[in-house]
Short mmCIF file of C-alpha atoms in Angstrom, two decimals:
data_model
loop_
_atom_site.label_atom_id
_atom_site.label_comp_id
_atom_site.label_asym_id
_atom_site.label_seq_id
_atom_site.Cartn_x
_atom_site.Cartn_y
_atom_site.Cartn_z
CA ARG X 591 16.60 -20.28 0.00
CA ILE X 592 16.72 -17.50 2.57
CA VAL X 593 20.17 -16.55 1.29
CA LEU X 594 18.71 -16.35 -2.23
CA LEU X 595 15.84 -14.18 -0.97
CA ILE X 596 18.14 -11.72 0.77
CA GLY X 597 20.61 -11.71 -2.12
CA VAL X 598 17.92 -10.85 -4.67
CA ALA X 599 16.46 -8.20 -2.34
CA VAL X 600 19.82 -6.47 -1.88
CA LEU X 601 20.66 -6.65 -5.60
CA HIS X 602 17.24 -5.22 -6.48
CA LEU X 603 17.72 -2.34 -4.06
CA ALA X 604 21.19 -1.62 -5.45
CA LEU X 605 19.80 -1.40 -8.98
CA VAL X 606 16.97 0.87 -7.84
CA ILE X 607 19.42 3.16 -6.03
CA SER X 608 21.43 3.44 -9.24
CA TYR X 609 18.29 4.73 -10.99
CA TRP X 610 18.37 7.77 -8.70
CA TYR X 611 21.76 8.75 -10.09
CA GLN X 612 21.44 7.70 -13.71
CA GLN X 613 18.16 7.53 -15.62
CA PRO X 614 17.95 4.13 -17.35
CA ALA X 615 17.05 4.03 -21.03
CA SER X 616 13.53 3.00 -21.97
CA LEU X 617 13.00 -0.49 -23.38
CA LEU X 618 10.61 -2.18 -25.81
CA GLY X 619 9.78 1.02 -27.64
CA GLY X 620 8.92 2.90 -24.47
CA TRP X 621 6.76 0.17 -22.93
CA LEU X 622 9.22 -0.07 -20.02
CA ALA X 623 10.62 3.14 -18.54
CA VAL X 624 11.35 4.62 -15.12
CA ASP X 625 9.75 8.05 -14.72
CA ALA X 626 9.59 10.20 -11.58
CA LEU X 627 6.31 8.67 -10.45
CA GLY X 628 7.32 5.08 -11.03
CA ARG X 629 10.72 5.63 -9.40
CA VAL X 630 9.13 6.64 -6.09
CA PHE X 631 6.90 3.59 -5.96
CA LEU X 632 9.63 1.25 -7.23
CA THR X 633 11.93 2.46 -4.45
CA LEU X 634 9.24 1.81 -1.86
CA VAL X 635 8.75 -1.71 -3.21
CA SER X 636 12.49 -2.39 -3.06
CA VAL X 637 13.07 -0.95 0.42
CA LEU X 638 10.12 -2.82 1.90
CA PHE X 639 11.14 -6.05 0.21
CA VAL X 640 14.60 -5.85 1.79
CA CYS X 641 12.96 -5.23 5.17
CA ALA X 642 10.53 -8.11 4.69
CA ALA X 643 13.31 -10.47 3.60
CA LEU X 644 15.45 -9.64 6.64
CA TYR X 645 12.49 -9.91 9.00
CA ALA X 646 11.51 -13.24 7.43
CA VAL X 647 14.86 -14.73 8.51
CA GLY X 648 13.89 -14.36 12.16
CA TYR X 649 10.16 -14.88 11.67
CA LEU X 650 10.35 -18.22 9.87
CA ARG X 651 12.50 -19.69 12.66
CA HIS X 652 9.55 -19.42 15.03
CA GLU X 653 6.78 -20.44 12.66
CA PRO X 654 5.61 -24.05 12.36
CA GLN X 655 7.47 -25.84 9.59
CA ARG X 656 6.11 -24.78 6.23
CA SER X 657 7.47 -24.96 2.73
CA ASN X 658 10.02 -22.15 2.66
CA ARG X 659 10.61 -22.98 -0.99
CA VAL X 660 7.06 -21.96 -1.92
CA PHE X 661 7.20 -18.94 0.37
CA VAL X 662 10.48 -17.65 -1.06
CA GLY X 663 9.47 -18.41 -4.65
CA CYS X 664 6.19 -16.54 -4.31
CA LEU X 665 7.92 -13.58 -2.63
CA LEU X 666 10.36 -13.33 -5.53
CA GLY X 667 7.54 -13.58 -8.05
CA PHE X 668 5.67 -10.92 -6.11
CA LEU X 669 8.70 -8.63 -6.25
CA ALA X 670 9.02 -9.14 -10.01
CA ALA X 671 5.34 -8.39 -10.64
CA MET X 672 5.31 -5.26 -8.48
CA SER X 673 8.50 -4.01 -10.12
CA LEU X 674 6.92 -4.50 -13.53
CA VAL X 675 3.90 -2.46 -12.44
CA THR X 676 6.09 0.51 -11.51
CA ILE X 677 8.01 0.59 -14.80
CA SER X 678 5.13 -0.22 -17.17
CA GLN X 679 4.29 2.73 -19.42
CA HIS X 680 1.78 0.79 -21.54
CA LEU X 681 -1.69 0.36 -20.05
CA GLY X 682 -2.02 -3.16 -21.41
CA LEU X 683 1.28 -4.28 -19.91
CA LEU X 684 0.33 -2.54 -16.67
CA TRP X 685 -2.84 -4.67 -16.55
CA VAL X 686 -0.81 -7.86 -17.01
CA ALA X 687 1.60 -6.83 -14.24
CA VAL X 688 -1.18 -6.05 -11.75
CA GLU X 689 -2.79 -9.42 -12.45
CA GLY X 690 0.62 -10.99 -11.91
CA THR X 691 0.79 -9.50 -8.41
CA THR X 692 -2.49 -11.26 -7.58
CA LEU X 693 -1.30 -14.67 -8.74
CA ALA X 694 2.10 -14.36 -7.04
CA SER X 695 0.75 -13.18 -3.68
CA ALA X 696 -2.23 -15.54 -3.28
CA PRO X 697 -0.10 -18.49 -2.00
CA LEU X 698 1.45 -16.15 0.57
CA ILE X 699 -1.98 -15.53 2.10
CA TYR X 700 -2.57 -19.31 2.28
CA PHE X 701 0.77 -19.80 4.06
CA HIS X 702 -0.72 -21.19 7.30
CA HIS X 703 -2.99 -23.68 5.46
CA SER X 704 -5.91 -23.03 7.82
CA GLN X 705 -9.59 -22.80 6.97
CA ARG X 706 -9.57 -19.04 7.52
CA SER X 707 -6.49 -18.52 5.37
CA LEU X 708 -8.08 -20.61 2.62
CA GLU X 709 -11.23 -18.48 2.78
CA ALA X 710 -9.16 -15.27 2.72
CA THR X 711 -7.18 -16.53 -0.28
CA TRP X 712 -10.26 -17.39 -2.29
CA LYS X 713 -11.88 -14.08 -1.44
CA TYR X 714 -8.71 -12.28 -2.50
CA LEU X 715 -8.49 -14.20 -5.78
CA LEU X 716 -12.17 -13.85 -6.60
CA ILE X 717 -12.65 -10.17 -5.80
CA CYS X 718 -9.34 -8.94 -7.19
CA SER X 719 -9.53 -11.10 -10.32
CA VAL X 720 -13.02 -9.85 -11.10
CA GLY X 721 -11.82 -6.31 -10.51
CA ILE X 722 -8.78 -6.75 -12.74
CA ALA X 723 -10.92 -8.39 -15.43
CA LEU X 724 -13.16 -5.33 -15.47
CA ALA X 725 -10.04 -3.15 -15.56
CA LEU X 726 -9.29 -4.80 -18.89
CA LEU X 727 -12.64 -3.48 -20.11
CA GLY X 728 -11.54 -0.03 -18.95
CA THR X 729 -8.35 -0.46 -20.95
CA PHE X 730 -10.46 -1.24 -24.02
CA PHE X 731 -12.44 1.95 -23.37
CA VAL X 732 -9.20 3.94 -23.38
CA ALA X 733 -8.23 2.28 -26.65
CA LEU X 734 -11.57 3.35 -28.11
CA ALA X 735 -10.96 6.88 -26.81
CA GLY X 736 -7.77 6.94 -28.84
CA SER X 737 -9.40 5.61 -31.97
CA ASP X 738 -9.40 8.07 -34.85
CA HIS X 739 -12.47 7.73 -37.05
CA GLY X 740 -10.24 8.66 -39.97
CA GLY X 741 -8.41 5.36 -39.59
CA GLY X 742 -5.64 6.21 -37.11
CA GLN X 743 -5.22 4.56 -33.72
CA LEU X 744 -3.22 5.74 -30.75
CA SER X 745 -1.30 3.13 -28.81
CA LEU X 746 -1.86 2.65 -25.08
CA LEU X 747 1.48 4.19 -24.17
CA VAL X 748 0.85 6.77 -21.47
CA SER X 749 3.21 9.29 -23.08
CA GLU X 750 1.53 8.98 -26.47
CA LEU X 751 -1.93 9.35 -24.95
CA ILE X 752 -0.82 12.47 -23.07
CA SER X 753 0.83 14.08 -26.10
CA ASN X 754 -2.30 13.41 -28.19
CA ALA X 755 -4.82 14.18 -25.44
CA GLY X 756 -6.66 16.65 -27.67
CA ARG X 757 -7.59 13.82 -30.05
CA LEU X 758 -9.10 11.58 -27.37
CA HIS X 759 -12.82 10.87 -27.33
CA LEU X 760 -13.78 12.17 -23.89
CA PRO X 761 -16.88 10.03 -23.14
CA TRP X 762 -14.87 6.84 -23.73
CA LEU X 763 -12.00 8.24 -21.66
CA LYS X 764 -14.35 9.06 -18.78
CA GLY X 765 -15.75 5.54 -18.92
CA GLY X 766 -12.24 4.11 -18.94
CA PHE X 767 -11.25 6.13 -15.88
CA LEU X 768 -14.36 4.99 -13.99
CA PHE X 769 -13.43 1.37 -14.65
CA PHE X 770 -9.82 2.04 -13.62
CA LEU X 771 -10.92 3.74 -10.41
CA VAL X 772 -13.36 0.99 -9.44
CA CYS X 773 -11.23 -1.96 -10.54
CA TYR X 774 -7.73 -0.87 -9.59
CA GLY X 775 -9.41 0.78 -6.59
CA THR X 776 -10.51 -2.71 -5.57
CA LYS X 777 -6.88 -3.85 -5.54
CA MET X 778 -5.87 -0.62 -3.82
CA GLY X 779 -8.40 -1.08 -1.03
CA LEU X 780 -10.61 1.94 -1.64
CA ALA X 781 -14.03 1.62 -0.02
CA PRO X 782 -16.49 0.15 -0.80
CA PHE X 783 -14.35 -2.23 -2.90
CA HIS X 784 -12.01 -3.13 -0.03
CA THR X 785 -13.75 -6.26 1.26
CA TRP X 786 -10.89 -8.68 0.44
CA LEU X 787 -8.31 -6.63 2.28
CA PRO X 788 -9.06 -7.21 6.01
CA ASP X 789 -9.13 -11.01 5.61
CA ALA X 790 -6.03 -11.20 3.42
CA HIS X 791 -3.89 -8.93 5.58
CA SER X 792 -5.06 -10.65 8.74
CA GLU X 793 -4.32 -14.20 7.58
CA ALA X 794 -1.05 -13.65 5.70
CA PRO X 795 2.24 -14.07 7.59
CA SER X 796 3.61 -10.76 8.78
CA PRO X 797 6.33 -10.33 6.10
CA ALA X 798 3.68 -10.85 3.41
CA SER X 799 1.19 -8.56 5.18
CA ALA X 800 3.81 -5.80 5.23
CA LEU X 801 4.32 -6.11 1.48
CA LEU X 802 0.62 -6.36 0.74
CA SER X 803 -0.15 -3.18 2.65
CA GLY X 804 3.01 -1.16 2.16
CA ALA X 805 3.85 -2.02 -1.46
CA LEU X 806 1.01 -3.74 -3.33
CA LEU X 807 -1.63 -1.11 -2.54
CA ASN X 808 0.71 1.58 -3.87
CA CYS X 809 1.11 -0.38 -7.11
CA ALA X 810 -2.66 -0.47 -7.59
CA PHE X 811 -2.81 3.27 -6.89
CA LEU X 812 -0.15 3.80 -9.54
CA GLY X 813 -2.44 2.07 -12.05
CA ILE X 814 -5.09 4.71 -11.36
CA LEU X 815 -2.55 7.53 -11.53
CA ARG X 816 -1.35 6.49 -15.00
CA LEU X 817 -4.77 7.11 -16.53
CA PHE X 818 -5.27 10.09 -14.21
CA GLN X 819 -2.30 11.72 -15.98
CA VAL X 820 -4.01 11.22 -19.34
CA CYS X 821 -7.30 12.64 -18.07
CA LEU X 822 -5.55 15.76 -16.77
CA ALA X 823 -3.96 16.32 -20.16
CA ALA X 824 -7.37 15.84 -21.84
CA GLY X 825 -8.99 18.58 -19.72
CA LEU X 826 -10.91 16.27 -17.38
CA ALA X 827 -9.24 17.51 -14.20
CA SER X 828 -12.45 18.50 -12.44
CA PHE X 829 -14.16 15.19 -13.27
CA VAL X 830 -11.39 12.88 -12.08
CA GLN X 831 -10.33 14.94 -9.06
CA GLU X 832 -13.85 15.11 -7.67
CA LEU X 833 -14.14 11.32 -7.96
CA LEU X 834 -10.89 10.82 -6.06
CA VAL X 835 -11.99 13.20 -3.30
CA VAL X 836 -15.33 11.39 -2.89
CA PHE X 837 -13.78 7.93 -2.76
CA GLY X 838 -11.04 9.20 -0.47
CA LEU X 839 -13.47 10.53 2.11
CA LEU X 840 -15.65 7.42 1.78
CA SER X 841 -12.64 5.19 2.49
CA LEU X 842 -11.76 7.27 5.54
CA PHE X 843 -15.33 6.96 6.81
CA VAL X 844 -15.53 3.19 6.30
CA ALA X 845 -12.16 2.65 7.96
CA ALA X 846 -13.14 4.78 10.94
CA VAL X 847 -16.39 2.83 11.40
CA PHE X 848 -14.71 -0.59 11.30
CA ILE X 849 -11.64 0.31 13.36
CA VAL X 850 -13.77 1.35 16.34
CA GLY X 851 -14.33 -1.75 18.44
CA GLN X 852 -12.25 -4.03 16.20
CA SER X 853 -11.33 -7.26 18.00
CA ASP X 854 -8.50 -8.50 15.73
CA TYR X 855 -5.41 -6.29 15.83
CA LYS X 856 -4.18 -7.40 12.40
CA ARG X 857 -7.59 -6.61 10.90
CA MET X 858 -7.36 -3.24 12.62
CA LEU X 859 -4.12 -2.60 10.74
CA ALA X 860 -5.81 -3.69 7.51
CA TYR X 861 -8.62 -1.17 7.99
CA SER X 862 -5.95 1.40 8.76
CA SER X 863 -4.62 0.69 5.26
CA VAL X 864 -8.07 1.45 3.86
CA GLU X 865 -7.93 4.76 5.74
CA HIS X 866 -4.55 5.71 4.34
CA MET X 867 -5.44 4.73 0.79
CA GLY X 868 -8.32 7.15 1.20
CA ILE X 869 -5.88 9.84 2.28
CA LEU X 870 -3.75 9.21 -0.82
CA SER X 871 -6.82 9.47 -3.02
CA LEU X 872 -7.94 12.64 -1.26
CA GLY X 873 -4.52 14.30 -1.62
CA VAL X 874 -4.26 13.64 -5.35
CA GLY X 875 -7.89 14.65 -5.81
CA LEU X 876 -7.25 18.01 -4.18
CA GLY X 877 -4.27 18.63 -6.45
CA GLY X 878 -1.62 21.28 -5.93
CA ALA X 879 0.16 20.84 -2.60
CA GLY X 880 -2.27 18.02 -1.83
CA ALA X 881 -0.67 15.87 -4.55
CA TYR X 882 2.77 16.48 -3.08
CA GLY X 883 1.36 15.58 0.33
CA ALA X 884 -0.03 12.36 -1.13
CA MET X 885 3.39 11.36 -2.51
CA LEU X 886 5.01 12.07 0.84
CA HIS X 887 2.20 10.21 2.58
CA ALA X 888 2.75 7.15 0.39
CA VAL X 889 6.34 6.99 1.64
CA ASN X 890 5.45 7.51 5.28
CA HIS X 891 2.52 5.11 5.27
CA SER X 892 4.46 2.31 3.60
CA LEU X 893 7.29 2.47 6.11
CA THR X 894 5.00 2.79 9.12
CA LYS X 895 2.55 0.08 8.11
CA ALA X 896 5.38 -2.38 7.47
CA LEU X 897 6.72 -1.54 10.93
CA LEU X 898 3.35 -2.25 12.54
CA PHE X 899 2.81 -5.55 10.73
CA PHE X 900 6.27 -6.69 11.80
CA VAL X 901 5.49 -5.79 15.41
CA ALA X 902 2.12 -7.54 15.10
CA GLY X 903 4.05 -10.62 13.96
CA ASN X 904 6.22 -10.46 17.09
CA ILE X 905 3.13 -10.23 19.29
CA LEU X 906 1.47 -13.13 17.49
CA LEU X 907 4.57 -15.28 17.90
CA ALA X 908 4.69 -14.50 21.62
CA GLN X 909 0.99 -14.58 22.46
CA GLY X 910 -0.39 -17.01 19.89
CA THR X 911 -3.55 -15.01 19.22
CA LYS X 912 -4.74 -12.13 17.05
CA ILE X 913 -7.55 -11.20 19.45
CA ALA X 914 -6.68 -7.84 20.96
CA ALA X 915 -8.57 -8.48 24.20
CA GLU X 916 -6.37 -11.54 24.85
CA VAL X 917 -3.15 -9.53 24.53
CA ARG X 918 -2.03 -7.48 27.51
CA GLY X 919 1.26 -6.34 28.94
CA VAL X 920 3.28 -6.31 25.72
CA LEU X 921 5.61 -3.76 27.29
CA HIS X 922 6.39 -6.28 30.06
CA ARG X 923 6.65 -9.45 28.00
CA LEU X 924 8.24 -7.90 24.89
CA PRO X 925 9.65 -4.54 25.98
CA VAL X 926 11.21 -3.58 22.65
CA SER X 927 8.21 -4.72 20.59
CA GLY X 928 5.92 -2.96 23.06
CA ALA X 929 7.80 0.30 22.65
CA LEU X 930 7.71 -0.14 18.86
CA LEU X 931 3.98 -0.83 19.04
CA LEU X 932 3.37 2.46 20.85
CA GLY X 933 5.69 4.35 18.54
CA GLY X 934 4.03 2.81 15.49
CA PHE X 935 0.57 3.67 16.83
CA PHE X 936 1.43 7.34 17.26
CA ALA X 937 3.14 7.39 13.87
CA ILE X 938 0.31 5.76 11.91
CA THR X 939 -2.31 8.02 13.48
CA GLY X 940 -0.44 11.14 12.39
CA ALA X 941 0.89 12.32 15.75
CA PRO X 942 3.86 14.71 15.69
CA PRO X 943 6.79 14.53 15.19
CA PHE X 944 6.41 11.52 12.89
CA GLY X 945 6.33 11.75 9.12
CA LEU X 946 2.63 11.06 8.69
CA PHE X 947 1.82 14.19 10.68
CA LEU X 948 3.69 16.24 8.09
CA SER X 949 2.03 14.59 5.09
CA GLU X 950 -1.46 14.63 6.60
CA PHE X 951 -1.04 18.27 7.59
CA THR X 952 0.10 19.10 4.03
CA ILE X 953 -3.10 17.58 2.64
CA LEU X 954 -5.20 19.38 5.24
CA ASN X 955 -3.56 22.68 4.39
CA ALA X 956 -4.24 22.05 0.69
CA ALA X 957 -7.95 21.49 1.39
CA ILE X 958 -8.19 24.73 3.38
CA SER X 959 -6.12 26.88 1.01
CA GLN X 960 -8.09 25.67 -2.02
CA GLY X 961 -11.41 26.61 -0.46
CA HIS X 962 -12.74 23.21 0.65
CA PRO X 963 -13.54 23.80 4.35
CA VAL X 964 -16.15 21.02 4.49
CA VAL X 965 -13.64 18.51 3.15
CA ALA X 966 -11.09 19.72 5.70
CA VAL X 967 -13.51 19.40 8.64
CA VAL X 968 -14.70 15.92 7.62
CA TYR X 969 -11.10 14.85 7.06
CA LEU X 970 -10.03 16.04 10.51
CA ALA X 971 -13.05 14.50 12.23
CA LEU X 972 -12.46 11.08 10.66
CA LEU X 973 -8.76 11.19 11.55
CA ALA X 974 -9.76 11.90 15.16
CA VAL X 975 -12.17 8.94 15.21
CA VAL X 976 -9.46 6.64 13.85
CA PHE X 977 -7.01 7.88 16.49
CA LEU X 978 -9.46 7.19 19.30
CA GLY X 979 -10.50 3.83 17.87
CA MET X 980 -6.95 2.57 17.43
CA GLY X 981 -5.90 3.96 20.79
CA ALA X 982 -8.68 2.03 22.53
CA ILE X 983 -7.22 -1.17 21.05
CA VAL X 984 -3.46 -0.59 21.11
CA LEU X 985 -2.98 1.07 24.51
CA PRO X 986 -4.57 -1.75 26.56
CA MET X 987 -2.48 -4.26 24.56
CA ALA X 988 0.72 -2.48 25.53
CA GLN X 989 -0.13 -1.90 29.19
CA GLY X 990 -1.21 -4.10 32.09
CA GLN X 991 -0.04 -7.52 33.19
CA PRO X 992 0.81 -10.16 30.59
CA MET X 993 -1.92 -12.73 29.98
CA PRO X 994 -1.34 -16.47 29.46
CA ARG X 995 -0.58 -17.65 25.95
CA ALA X 996 -3.48 -18.88 23.85
CA THR X 997 -4.38 -22.50 24.56
CA GLY X 998 -2.97 -24.92 22.05
CA SER X 999 -0.62 -22.41 20.45
CA SER X 1000 2.59 -23.94 19.14
CA HIS X 1001 4.35 -20.64 18.53
CA VAL X 1002 7.46 -19.68 20.44
CA GLY X 1003 7.92 -15.96 20.80
CA GLY X 1004 11.07 -13.94 21.17
CA GLU X 1005 12.74 -10.67 20.35
CA SER X 1006 15.70 -11.75 18.29
CA GLY X 1007 17.79 -9.11 16.56
CA LEU X 1008 16.06 -9.06 13.18
CA LEU X 1009 12.56 -9.32 14.66
CA VAL X 1010 13.03 -5.99 16.43
CA GLY X 1011 15.91 -4.49 14.47
CA VAL X 1012 14.01 -4.17 11.20
CA PRO X 1013 10.92 -2.42 12.66
CA LEU X 1014 13.19 -0.23 14.80
CA ALA X 1015 14.99 0.98 11.67
CA LEU X 1016 11.64 1.76 10.04
CA LEU X 1017 10.45 3.71 13.09
CA ILE X 1018 13.63 5.78 13.06
CA ALA X 1019 13.14 6.48 9.35
CA VAL X 1020 9.55 7.68 9.88
CA LEU X 1021 10.67 9.85 12.79
CA VAL X 1022 13.43 11.43 10.69
CA LEU X 1023 10.98 12.13 7.83
CA GLY X 1024 8.78 13.99 10.29
CA LEU X 1025 11.66 16.26 11.25
CA TYR X 1026 13.59 16.55 8.01
CA VAL X 1027 12.82 15.61 4.41
CA PRO X 1028 16.14 15.22 2.54
CA PRO X 1029 16.41 17.59 -0.46
CA GLY X 1030 16.88 14.70 -2.90
CA LEU X 1031 13.71 12.98 -1.68
CA LYS X 1032 11.75 16.23 -1.69
CA GLU X 1033 12.81 16.92 -5.26
CA ALA X 1034 11.83 13.40 -6.34
CA LEU X 1035 8.43 13.67 -4.67
CA THR X 1036 7.92 17.09 -6.26
CA HIS X 1037 8.61 15.73 -9.73
CA ALA X 1038 6.27 12.80 -9.06
CA ALA X 1039 3.53 15.16 -7.84
CA GLU X 1040 3.94 17.39 -10.90
CA LEU X 1041 3.05 14.44 -13.13
CA VAL X 1042 -0.37 14.25 -11.44
CA GLY X 1043 -1.04 17.98 -11.38
CA GLY X 1044 0.60 18.80 -8.08
CA ALA X 1045 3.21 21.11 -6.61
CA PRO X 1046 4.85 21.42 -3.15
#
């Protein structure tokens, strides 16, 4: 089963790489197509899935015996659903794909079959399913916006809606975007709709947590961006951008509040995801260079957050607890994982020379250059609070003398090749992106940003 998982992951990545060299033809009358925006997010899904599959080989050896068949099957279903999200050009099909990600990933959260994982799974299913159900209402609103009182009806193809934006009924379109923002924002983890996220990311096994944070949240964001494109074409730029800025800053604020004093290091990483989804929303809301910064930030955040969840998995295997206060001396007990933990901490908090510093600085510069000094100051202040809050948790974990393993833990920790090799490769990638953005990647991110009103 593991061989099947890795084989599918590698084949998927090979196909995605081919899309960078030759644009595939659209299918089903344009319902399925790979555009610049979808290609970026599809590539992130594929790269992270390969990393998660490789890491799972080492991780599952140390976990208590579970049904690998269910785990592998759900991972493959999860990959299929997320891939469908990125290539869906029809808002109805997009809705089906996003709902598919919920159904495929729920069993992954319940992997450990504990009371807390059961609670997290039900919360995930309930909150996200309600959100997605309401997103269907938003899709109906968009359909009404495209209804011609003379008898014509626009389809829900994004390209057709954009090309006929002048015919759209703006009040219905505004209502549709509000539903998209709230409902897909729930799946994305925007505050205050993020309440499922800390439990789900904390209880899922580390390979699944990496995919949930690094890939799934991007897919939900893409759902918002599809209708955002239509709203820009319809002349609603000011309306939709202001909403994204507000929700972006609110998410940053909520994340900063809950990270400070957090006792569970996996929940801390989950709230960090809320923070970075807020940064993505803020960047696109600012527009211009901010949108380019958001695309670059999506890449950097996905790679870094996967790295940190993998390292968290190593610590959990070795220490048998997710309580930060019970973890000390990681640098002594797990020297490579400890070094990766420190590197990941500085990367995720936007310290130079890592990639997130570059993307966060790009968004900050966009706020200042576009005449939003208050937004820039609040943004910087919240980033500083998050840095201090995470530092107060991570640094004591890495330093000091190792503490005894949690009583009753059956885990056996180690630093086998894949358990440290995969996160090490991700850390190197994030470091390189902070020093040098390859021209091909920069061009792809520029094209993606242009679709949502941005420019480098």
